Coordinates of C-alpha atoms in Angstrom, one line a residue:
X1 CA 67.0 81.5 102.3
X2 CA 63.6 81.7 102.4
X3 CA 61.8 84.9 102.4
X4 CA 60.2 83.6 105.7
X5 CA 64.3 83.3 107.3
X6 CA 65.1 86.6 106.4
X7 CA 62.6 88.1 107.6
X8 CA 63.0 85.8 111.0
X9 CA 66.8 87.3 110.9
X10 CA 66.5 90.7 110.4
X11 CA 63.3 91.1 112.9
X12 CA 65.7 89.5 115.7
X13 CA 68.5 92.2 114.5
X14 CA 66.6 95.0 115.0
X15 CA 66.0 93.5 118.3
X16 CA 69.1 93.3 119.4
X17 CA 70.3 96.9 118.0
X18 CA 67.3 97.7 121.0
X19 CA 69.5 96.6 122.6
X20 CA 72.4 97.0 121.9
X21 CA 71.9 100.7 122.6
X22 CA 69.9 100.0 126.5
X23 CA 73.3 98.6 127.5
X24 CA 75.0 102.0 125.8
X25 CA 73.4 104.0 128.1
X26 CA 73.8 101.4 131.4
X27 CA 77.5 101.8 130.1
X28 CA 77.1 105.6 128.5
X29 CA 74.7 108.0 130.8
X30 CA 73.6 110.9 129.7
X31 CA 74.4 109.5 125.6
X32 CA 71.7 110.1 122.8
X33 CA 70.4 108.4 120.4
X34 CA 69.8 108.9 116.9
X35 CA 68.1 104.7 115.4
X36 CA 69.1 101.4 114.4
X37 CA 68.0 99.7 111.6
X38 CA 69.3 96.1 111.2
X39 CA 70.9 96.0 107.5
X40 CA 71.9 92.8 105.2
X41 CA 74.7 91.1 108.2
X42 CA 73.4 92.6 110.8
X43 CA 72.6 96.2 112.2
X44 CA 73.6 99.4 113.3
X45 CA 73.1 102.2 116.2
X46 CA 73.9 105.8 115.7
X47 CA 75.4 107.7 119.4
X48 CA 76.2 110.9 120.3
X49 CA 78.3 109.4 123.1
X50 CA 79.6 111.7 126.2
X51 CA 83.0 110.3 124.9
X52 CA 84.6 108.3 121.9
X53 CA 84.6 105.0 122.1
X54 CA 87.4 102.6 121.7
X55 CA 87.9 98.4 120.9
X56 CA 87.7 97.2 125.6
X57 CA 84.2 99.2 125.3
X58 CA 82.9 97.4 122.5
X59 CA 83.5 94.6 124.3
X60 CA 82.6 95.9 127.4
X61 CA 78.7 96.5 125.6
X62 CA 78.8 92.8 124.6
X63 CA 79.4 91.7 127.8
X64 CA 76.4 94.2 129.2
X65 CA 74.1 93.4 125.9
X66 CA 74.2 89.8 127.4
X67 CA 73.1 89.9 130.4
X68 CA 69.6 92.3 129.4
X69 CA 69.8 88.6 126.8
X70 CA 69.4 86.7 130.0
X71 CA 66.9 88.6 131.5
X72 CA 64.6 87.5 129.4
X73 CA 62.7 90.7 129.4
X74 CA 59.1 90.4 126.8
X75 CA 59.2 93.5 123.6
X76 CA 56.1 95.3 124.3
X77 CA 54.6 97.3 121.6
X78 CA 52.3 100.1 122.3
X79 CA 50.7 103.6 120.6
X80 CA 51.3 106.6 121.4
X81 CA 49.9 109.8 120.9
X82 CA 52.6 112.8 119.9
X83 CA 52.5 115.5 123.0
X84 CA 52.7 111.9 125.3
X85 CA 56.0 110.5 122.9
X86 CA 57.4 114.0 123.1
X87 CA 57.4 114.1 126.2
X88 CA 58.6 110.3 126.7
X89 CA 62.1 111.6 124.4
X90 CA 62.4 115.0 125.7
X91 CA 66.0 114.6 126.6
X92 CA 67.0 112.7 123.5
X93 CA 66.8 115.4 120.5
X94 CA 67.5 113.3 118.1
X95 CA 64.4 110.9 118.6
X96 CA 62.3 115.1 119.4
X97 CA 63.2 115.8 115.4
X98 CA 61.8 111.8 114.3
X99 CA 58.8 112.0 116.0
X100 CA 57.6 116.0 114.5
X101 CA 58.3 114.4 111.4
X102 CA 56.5 111.7 111.9
X103 CA 53.1 113.1 109.1
X104 CA 49.7 114.4 111.1
X105 CA 47.8 111.2 111.4
X106 CA 50.9 108.1 111.1
X107 CA 50.5 105.8 114.8
X108 CA 53.1 106.4 116.8
X109 CA 54.8 103.2 119.0
X110 CA 57.6 102.7 121.1
X111 CA 58.4 99.7 122.1
X112 CA 59.9 98.3 125.8
X113 CA 61.7 96.1 127.3
X114 CA 63.9 95.5 130.5
X115 CA 62.6 98.9 131.9
X116 CA 64.5 100.8 127.7
X117 CA 61.6 102.4 126.0
X118 CA 62.7 103.2 121.8
X119 CA 61.4 105.0 119.8
X120 CA 59.5 102.2 117.0
X121 CA 57.8 101.0 113.9
X122 CA 58.9 97.2 115.1
X123 CA 58.6 94.6 114.3
X124 CA 60.5 92.6 117.0
X125 CA 61.7 88.9 118.7
X126 CA 58.8 88.3 121.4
X127 CA 61.3 87.9 123.8
X128 CA 65.1 88.8 124.7
X129 CA 65.7 84.5 125.5
X130 CA 65.5 84.8 120.7
X131 CA 68.0 86.2 120.9
X132 CA 71.3 84.1 121.5
X133 CA 73.6 85.6 124.1
X134 CA 76.4 83.4 121.6
X135 CA 74.8 84.7 118.6
X136 CA 76.0 88.5 118.4
X137 CA 79.3 90.1 117.9
X138 CA 79.8 94.0 117.6
X139 CA 81.9 94.9 114.9
X140 CA 83.4 97.8 114.7
X141 CA 82.6 101.4 115.2
X142 CA 82.3 104.7 112.7
X143 CA 81.1 108.0 111.7
X144 CA 78.0 109.1 110.5
X145 CA 76.6 112.4 109.9
X146 CA 72.7 112.5 111.4
X147 CA 70.3 111.8 108.6
X148 CA 73.7 111.6 106.4
X149 CA 73.3 115.5 106.0
X150 CA 77.2 116.2 106.7
X151 CA 76.7 119.8 108.1
X152 CA 74.6 117.6 110.7
X153 CA 76.2 116.3 114.3
X154 CA 78.5 112.9 113.5
X155 CA 77.1 110.2 115.2
X156 CA 79.1 107.4 116.2
X157 CA 78.1 104.8 114.3
X158 CA 78.4 101.3 115.8
X159 CA 77.9 97.7 113.6
X160 CA 76.9 94.2 115.0
X161 CA 76.3 91.3 113.5
X162 CA 73.6 88.5 114.6
X163 CA 72.2 84.9 113.8
X164 CA 69.8 83.3 115.1
X165 CA 72.9 79.8 115.8
X166 CA 76.3 80.4 117.2
X167 CA 77.6 78.5 114.3
X168 CA 76.2 81.0 111.9
X169 CA 77.8 83.5 113.2
X170 CA 80.9 81.3 113.5
X171 CA 80.8 80.6 109.7
X172 CA 80.0 84.6 108.9
X173 CA 82.7 85.6 111.1
X174 CA 86.0 83.1 108.7
X175 CA 84.4 84.3 106.3
X176 CA 85.0 87.9 106.7
X177 CA 88.9 86.5 108.2
X178 CA 88.8 85.1 104.2
X179 CA 87.0 88.8 102.0
X180 CA 90.7 90.8 104.5
X181 CA 92.5 88.2 103.1
X182 CA 90.9 88.4 99.5
X183 CA 90.5 92.1 100.2
X184 CA 91.5 93.6 96.0
X185 CA 93.3 96.5 97.9
X186 CA 95.3 94.0 99.7
X187 CA 96.2 92.1 96.5
X188 CA 96.1 94.5 93.9
X189 CA 99.4 96.3 96.0
X190 CA 101.1 92.7 96.5
X191 CA 101.3 92.0 92.7
X192 CA 101.7 95.7 91.6
X193 CA 98.5 96.3 89.9
X194 CA 97.2 99.6 91.0
X195 CA 96.7 102.6 92.9
X196 CA 94.6 105.6 94.2
X197 CA 95.8 108.8 94.8
X198 CA 94.8 110.0 97.6
X199 CA 94.2 113.4 96.2
X200 CA 92.5 111.7 93.3
X201 CA 89.8 110.4 95.0
X202 CA 88.0 107.5 92.9
X203 CA 90.5 107.1 90.1
X204 CA 92.7 104.6 89.5
X205 CA 95.9 104.4 88.9
X206 CA 97.0 101.5 86.2
X207 CA 100.6 99.4 86.7
X208 CA 101.6 97.5 84.5
X209 CA 100.4 93.8 85.5
X210 CA 96.7 95.7 85.9
X211 CA 96.7 96.9 83.1
X212 CA 97.4 94.0 81.3
X213 CA 94.5 92.4 83.2
X214 CA 92.5 95.4 82.2
X215 CA 93.3 95.4 77.8
X216 CA 93.4 91.0 78.3
X217 CA 88.9 91.9 79.4
X218 CA 88.6 94.4 77.5
X219 CA 90.2 92.6 73.7
X220 CA 87.8 88.9 75.8
X221 CA 84.6 91.8 75.7
X222 CA 85.0 93.0 71.8
X223 CA 85.8 90.0 71.2
X224 CA 82.6 88.2 72.0
X225 CA 80.7 90.7 70.8
X226 CA 81.4 91.5 67.6
X227 CA 81.1 87.7 67.2
X228 CA 77.9 88.4 67.9
X229 CA 76.0 91.3 66.5
X230 CA 77.9 94.7 67.5
X231 CA 79.6 97.9 65.9
X232 CA 81.5 99.6 68.1
X233 CA 81.5 103.4 68.4
X234 CA 82.5 106.0 70.4
X235 CA 80.9 109.2 72.0
X236 CA 82.6 111.6 73.1
X237 CA 82.9 112.5 77.1
X238 CA 81.7 116.1 77.7
X239 CA 78.7 116.4 76.1
X240 CA 76.3 119.9 76.9
X241 CA 73.3 120.3 79.2
X242 CA 70.6 120.8 76.5
X243 CA 71.3 117.0 75.9
X244 CA 71.3 116.3 79.3
X245 CA 67.6 118.2 80.0
X246 CA 66.2 117.0 76.9
X247 CA 67.3 113.2 77.6
X248 CA 65.7 114.3 81.4
X249 CA 69.0 112.8 83.2
X250 CA 69.5 116.8 84.0
X251 CA 66.7 116.7 86.5
X252 CA 66.9 112.8 87.1
X253 CA 70.8 111.5 87.1
X254 CA 72.3 116.2 87.9
X255 CA 73.8 115.7 91.3
X256 CA 75.7 113.6 90.7
X257 CA 78.0 115.0 87.4
X258 CA 81.3 117.0 87.4
X259 CA 79.3 120.4 85.1
X260 CA 82.2 122.6 83.7
X261 CA 81.6 125.6 81.6
X262 CA 83.4 127.2 78.7
X263 CA 82.4 130.0 76.5
X264 CA 79.5 131.1 78.7
X265 CA 78.0 127.6 77.6
X266 CA 77.4 125.1 80.3
X267 CA 79.0 121.0 79.6
X268 CA 78.8 117.8 81.8
X269 CA 81.4 114.8 81.8
X270 CA 79.0 112.4 80.7
X271 CA 77.8 109.9 83.4
X272 CA 76.2 107.3 81.0
X273 CA 76.7 107.2 77.8
X274 CA 73.0 106.2 76.3
X275 CA 72.3 109.8 75.0
X276 CA 75.4 109.8 72.4
X277 CA 74.3 106.9 71.0
X278 CA 71.1 108.3 70.2
X279 CA 73.0 111.3 68.7
X280 CA 74.6 108.9 66.3
X281 CA 71.4 106.3 65.2
X282 CA 69.6 109.8 64.5
X283 CA 72.1 111.2 61.9
X284 CA 70.5 109.2 59.2
X285 CA 67.4 107.8 57.2
X286 CA 66.3 104.8 59.5
X287 CA 64.7 101.9 58.3
X288 CA 63.7 98.2 59.9
X289 CA 66.0 96.9 58.2
X290 CA 68.2 98.5 59.4
X291 CA 67.0 96.8 63.7
X292 CA 68.2 95.3 65.4
X293 CA 71.2 97.5 65.7
X294 CA 73.8 97.0 68.6
X295 CA 75.5 99.9 69.1
X296 CA 78.1 98.7 71.4
X297 CA 81.2 101.3 73.7
X298 CA 83.5 100.4 75.6
X299 CA 82.9 104.2 77.4
X300 CA 84.7 106.7 80.2
X301 CA 82.0 107.8 82.6
X302 CA 82.7 110.1 85.7
X303 CA 80.4 109.6 87.9
X304 CA 80.3 112.2 91.4
X305 CA 80.0 109.4 93.6
X306 CA 80.3 110.9 97.8
X307 CA 84.4 110.1 98.6
X308 CA 82.3 108.4 101.9
X309 CA 81.0 105.5 99.1
X310 CA 84.1 104.8 97.2
X311 CA 85.9 101.7 97.6
X312 CA 88.8 100.9 96.1
X313 CA 88.3 100.1 92.3
X314 CA 84.6 98.9 93.5
X315 CA 83.3 102.1 93.7
X316 CA 84.9 105.2 92.5
X317 CA 84.2 107.7 90.5
X318 CA 86.1 107.3 86.8
X319 CA 85.4 104.5 85.2
X320 CA 84.6 102.6 81.9
X321 CA 82.1 100.7 81.6
X322 CA 81.1 97.5 78.8
X323 CA 78.4 99.5 77.7
X324 CA 76.3 98.8 75.0
X325 CA 72.3 100.0 72.9
X326 CA 70.1 97.5 71.3
X327 CA 67.2 99.9 69.3
X328 CA 64.5 97.6 67.7
X329 CA 61.2 97.6 67.1
X330 CA 58.8 96.3 69.9
X331 CA 58.4 92.9 68.0
X332 CA 61.8 92.2 68.8
X333 CA 62.0 93.0 72.9
X334 CA 61.9 89.2 73.7
X335 CA 64.9 87.4 70.8
X336 CA 66.9 90.3 71.3
X337 CA 66.3 89.7 75.1
X338 CA 67.4 86.2 75.0
X339 CA 70.2 87.0 72.1
X340 CA 71.5 88.9 75.2
X341 CA 70.8 86.3 77.8
X342 CA 72.9 83.6 76.1
X343 CA 75.6 86.2 75.8
X344 CA 75.7 87.0 79.3
X345 CA 76.3 83.3 80.4
X346 CA 78.5 82.0 77.7
X347 CA 81.0 85.0 79.5
X348 CA 80.1 84.5 82.4
X349 CA 81.3 81.1 82.5
X350 CA 84.8 82.1 81.4
X351 CA 85.2 83.7 84.3
X352 CA 83.6 80.9 86.8
X353 CA 80.4 81.9 87.6
X354 CA 78.4 79.2 86.4
X355 CA 74.3 79.7 86.1
X356 CA 74.3 78.0 89.6
X357 CA 76.3 81.3 90.6
X358 CA 74.4 83.7 89.1
X359 CA 71.3 85.6 90.3
X360 CA 68.4 87.7 88.6
X361 CA 66.3 89.7 89.4
X362 CA 63.5 91.8 87.2
X363 CA 62.8 94.8 88.7
X364 CA 59.4 96.1 87.9
X365 CA 57.7 99.8 87.2
X366 CA 59.1 102.2 90.6
X367 CA 56.8 105.0 92.0
X368 CA 58.7 107.6 90.1
X369 CA 58.6 107.5 86.7
X370 CA 58.4 108.7 83.2
X371 CA 55.5 106.9 80.4
X372 CA 52.2 106.2 81.0
X373 CA 50.6 102.9 82.5
X374 CA 50.1 101.5 79.1
X375 CA 53.4 101.7 78.1
X376 CA 54.7 100.3 81.1
X377 CA 52.4 97.3 80.4
X378 CA 54.4 97.2 76.9
X379 CA 57.7 97.5 78.8
X380 CA 56.8 94.4 81.4
X381 CA 55.8 92.0 79.5
X382 CA 57.9 92.0 76.1
X383 CA 60.8 91.8 78.8
X384 CA 58.8 89.3 81.3
X385 CA 58.1 87.3 77.5
X386 CA 61.8 87.5 77.0
X387 CA 63.2 85.6 80.3
X388 CA 60.2 82.7 79.6
X389 CA 62.3 82.2 76.4
X390 CA 65.9 82.1 77.8
X391 CA 65.0 79.6 79.8
X392 CA 65.1 82.1 83.2
X393 CA 63.7 81.9 86.4
X394 CA 63.8 85.1 88.2
X395 CA 62.9 87.0 91.5
X396 CA 60.9 90.1 91.1
X397 CA 61.7 93.4 93.1
X398 CA 58.6 95.9 92.8
X399 CA 59.3 99.6 92.2
X400 CA 63.3 98.5 91.6
X401 CA 62.6 99.8 88.3
X402 CA 65.0 102.2 86.0
X403 CA 63.2 106.0 86.0
X404 CA 61.8 104.6 82.1
X405 CA 61.7 101.4 82.0
X406 CA 61.4 97.3 83.3
X407 CA 64.8 95.5 84.2
X408 CA 66.6 92.4 84.4
X409 CA 68.9 92.4 87.4
X410 CA 71.8 89.9 87.6
X411 CA 73.8 88.9 90.2
X412 CA 77.4 86.5 90.7
X413 CA 77.7 85.0 93.2
X414 CA 81.4 84.7 94.0
X415 CA 84.5 82.0 95.9
X416 CA 82.8 83.6 99.5
X417 CA 78.6 83.7 99.0
X418 CA 78.8 87.1 98.5
X419 CA 76.9 88.0 95.6
X420 CA 77.4 91.6 93.7
X421 CA 75.5 93.1 91.1
X422 CA 76.6 92.8 87.6
X423 CA 74.7 92.8 84.5
X424 CA 71.9 94.6 83.3
X425 CA 69.8 94.7 80.6
X426 CA 66.7 97.4 80.2
X427 CA 63.5 98.0 78.4
X428 CA 63.5 101.6 77.2
X429 CA 60.3 103.4 75.2
X430 CA 60.6 106.8 76.9
X431 CA 64.5 108.5 75.9
X432 CA 64.2 107.5 71.7
X433 CA 60.5 109.6 72.7
X434 CA 59.0 112.4 70.6
X435 CA 59.1 113.6 73.9
X436 CA 62.8 112.0 74.8
X437 CA 65.4 112.4 72.0
X438 CA 63.3 111.5 69.0
X439 CA 64.8 109.0 67.6
X440 CA 63.1 107.4 64.1
X441 CA 62.9 104.6 61.7
X442 CA 60.8 103.9 58.6
X443 CA 58.9 101.2 58.9
X444 CA 57.6 98.6 57.3
X445 CA 54.8 100.8 56.3
X446 CA 56.3 103.7 55.2
X447 CA 55.5 105.8 58.3
X448 CA 58.3 106.9 60.5
X449 CA 58.0 105.3 64.5
X450 CA 60.4 105.7 67.4
X451 CA 62.6 102.5 68.7
X452 CA 62.7 100.8 71.1
X453 CA 65.6 101.5 73.2
X454 CA 67.3 97.7 75.2
X455 CA 70.2 99.5 77.7
X456 CA 72.6 96.9 78.4
X457 CA 76.0 95.3 80.3
X458 CA 77.6 92.3 81.1
X459 CA 80.3 93.1 83.2
X460 CA 78.9 96.7 84.3
X461 CA 81.8 98.7 84.7
X462 CA 85.0 97.0 83.8
X463 CA 87.4 98.6 86.9
X464 CA 84.0 96.9 89.3
X465 CA 84.8 93.5 87.9
X466 CA 88.3 92.9 88.1
X467 CA 87.8 94.4 91.6
X468 CA 85.8 90.5 92.3
X469 CA 86.9 88.7 89.9
X470 CA 90.6 89.6 91.8
X471 CA 88.2 88.6 95.0
X472 CA 87.7 85.7 94.1
X473 CA 90.6 83.9 92.6
X474 CA 92.4 86.0 95.6
X475 CA 95.0 86.7 93.3
X476 CA 95.0 83.2 91.2
X477 CA 93.9 84.5 88.3
X478 CA 92.8 82.3 85.7
X479 CA 95.9 81.1 83.3
X480 CA 94.0 83.4 80.1
X481 CA 93.6 86.9 82.1
X482 CA 97.0 86.0 84.4
X483 CA 99.3 89.0 83.7
X484 CA 102.0 86.9 83.1
X485 CA 101.3 83.4 82.7
X486 CA 104.6 81.7 82.9
X487 CA 108.1 82.4 84.8
X488 CA 110.9 80.3 84.2
X489 CA 113.2 79.3 86.5
X490 CA 116.8 78.3 86.0
X491 CA 118.2 76.1 88.6
X492 CA 122.4 78.1 88.5
X493 CA 123.7 80.9 86.8
X494 CA 124.4 78.5 84.7
X495 CA 121.1 77.4 82.9
X496 CA 120.7 81.3 82.5
X497 CA 121.1 80.9 78.3
X498 CA 118.8 77.3 78.4
X499 CA 116.2 79.7 80.1
X500 CA 117.0 82.4 77.9
X501 CA 116.1 80.2 75.4
X502 CA 113.0 78.9 76.9
X503 CA 111.4 82.2 77.1
X504 CA 112.0 83.6 73.8
X505 CA 109.8 80.2 72.7
X506 CA 107.3 80.9 75.1
X507 CA 107.0 84.5 73.8
X508 CA 106.8 83.2 70.1
X509 CA 104.5 81.0 71.1
X510 CA 102.5 84.4 72.4
X511 CA 102.5 82.8 75.8
X512 CA 102.5 85.3 78.8
X513 CA 106.4 85.1 80.1
X514 CA 108.5 86.2 82.0
X515 CA 112.7 84.7 83.1
X516 CA 114.2 85.6 86.6
X517 CA 117.5 86.4 86.3
X518 CA 118.1 87.3 89.5
X519 CA 120.7 86.9 92.5
X520 CA 118.9 85.0 94.1
X521 CA 118.5 81.5 94.7
X522 CA 116.0 79.0 93.0
X523 CA 113.9 79.1 96.4
X524 CA 113.4 82.1 96.7
X525 CA 112.8 82.3 93.1
X526 CA 109.9 80.1 93.6
X527 CA 108.4 82.2 96.5
X528 CA 108.3 85.8 94.6
X529 CA 106.4 83.0 91.5
X530 CA 104.6 82.0 94.4
X531 CA 104.0 86.0 96.1
X532 CA 102.0 86.9 92.5
X533 CA 100.1 83.7 92.3
X534 CA 102.3 83.3 88.2
X535 CA 100.1 79.4 86.7
X536 CA 102.9 78.1 85.8
X537 CA 106.9 78.0 86.7
X538 CA 109.4 76.2 85.0
X539 CA 112.5 75.3 86.8
X540 CA 115.3 74.5 84.5
X541 CA 118.4 73.2 84.8
X542 CA 121.0 70.4 83.4
X543 CA 119.0 67.9 82.6
X544 CA 116.5 70.1 80.7
X545 CA 118.8 71.7 79.7
X546 CA 120.0 68.7 77.7
X547 CA 116.7 67.0 76.9
X548 CA 114.3 70.2 75.3
X549 CA 112.8 70.0 78.4
X550 CA 111.5 72.0 81.4
X551 CA 109.9 70.6 84.9
X552 CA 106.5 72.8 85.5
X553 CA 105.7 73.5 88.5
X554 CA 101.8 74.1 88.7
X555 CA 100.3 77.2 90.4
X556 CA 97.4 75.0 91.9
X557 CA 99.4 72.6 93.8
X558 CA 99.6 69.1 91.2
X559 CA 103.3 67.0 91.2
X560 CA 105.0 68.7 89.4
X561 CA 105.4 67.3 85.9
X562 CA 108.9 67.2 82.9
X563 CA 107.4 67.9 80.0
X564 CA 109.2 69.2 76.2
X565 CA 108.9 73.2 75.4
X566 CA 106.8 72.2 72.2
X567 CA 103.9 70.7 74.9
X568 CA 103.7 72.3 78.0
X569 CA 103.6 75.6 75.1
X570 CA 100.9 73.7 73.6
X571 CA 99.0 73.1 76.6
X572 CA 99.3 76.4 77.7
X573 CA 98.0 77.6 74.3
X574 CA 95.0 74.9 74.1
X575 CA 93.7 76.4 78.0
X576 CA 94.0 80.0 77.1
X577 CA 91.6 79.3 73.5
X578 CA 89.3 76.5 76.2
X579 CA 89.2 79.6 78.6
X580 CA 89.8 77.3 80.9
X581 CA 89.2 79.5 85.2
X582 CA 90.8 75.8 86.5
X583 CA 94.1 76.4 86.4

């Protein structure tokens, strides 16, 4: 979708939110309105309603909205004085508060359609006829504190979606239904992967099946980065306030840190690993010949996320990152970033995310930042050179960089077309500087210099990445990643012995296998294996026992094949070693 199309769609959605507000006030007279912006895939509006809202009410509001839209009413904009605005919205306390908070020199504008006037900066479509009456739908309601402050009133937020054409609305609604089917929390329960206890919000209890996948993923990353020249370290889980103050995180990130006290000293559970890695770098004299130094850690981190923001294993309070920091010279930035990009693409390919499913975004200096403009110029220039060297096309995100440096963000597009920001690499001149943690090396001129620090991750949070994979594959993990690659199913108890013999051969070859010797009939065992999305079901009976073969049923629906145990073992091992995604 082009930038112009996105802008057009945002206007339609914003305008539809105004129509919804008008409909709500018509059906719920005396209600108070707050704010109603467009958002990704839709819009919302917050209300203080005269009574709780029901699903039937949403249908009535939609009907009223269609009535308004069909009237072909113009959206008219005009600027008003502060006094006029306060008088106009005297019976709407939330609007009055917004007006009073506006800077004295900021123009105040209102938009009117069909006799309904709302405080708004705009823009909007010209006429309600530009809103297709069959292309919007109200989706759900939720509670929302006024201005996100839990000490303020709880309002009712009504979410909706709006599109230019009915076919686009249908595609979106169908996608949501498929997303619900793929929900990682639902599949996680069905496949017995993990659970999250209400008394431990944001903390994951990994079950044997889920932990097997977790360890496979961790070992995979470890193998890849070791081959790419990284050394692995481990830093403390709890570190003192003084370190976080020197790094700058205490001032910027304190509210998101879990803080504790011991012997009259303040400590924090680490929300990130970078200060610890610098402390390791500083423990001996470093030479320019030591650089680049690629230091990796599967760092256990905690962040004090608001409970309302938590979401399954996608957004948690305790997580592990495939984190690493590259200490290098300024001249080495382009080659190191390019090297990282090649590693990242190679790894993503093994999960089925080819180049056409990877979006790259270049985030430049934010308004609130540390360091002078000259340093930022060098950092952004080096990152741009690295992108050119790596052959990366990217989209600029102005002002979205970290407070210490610019960054590249790598976004994956899943099977439903949804986007997930995962990998990142950030150029940091600040943290190793004398003003911060003072990391140094001896250059070829025998003088002391501060290295540049590249913060990077490929998967990001392992927990979140597993959640993404669950939903992308709908639980049908590639063979190399699945917690159980095969199950041997005897057609009758008389063939249990042969089934166990086959399973033993598979295990000896390093294949994760089970043998279903339960009392259920064969078809019930096959259905259970299909529920667990096991890639290969090996059915054995009299003929297979006599011939030393297995009847292979494939998860992906291919025709059944008769294979020798040796041939099947070699086939699975080749599939695993090549990280084949399709089966």
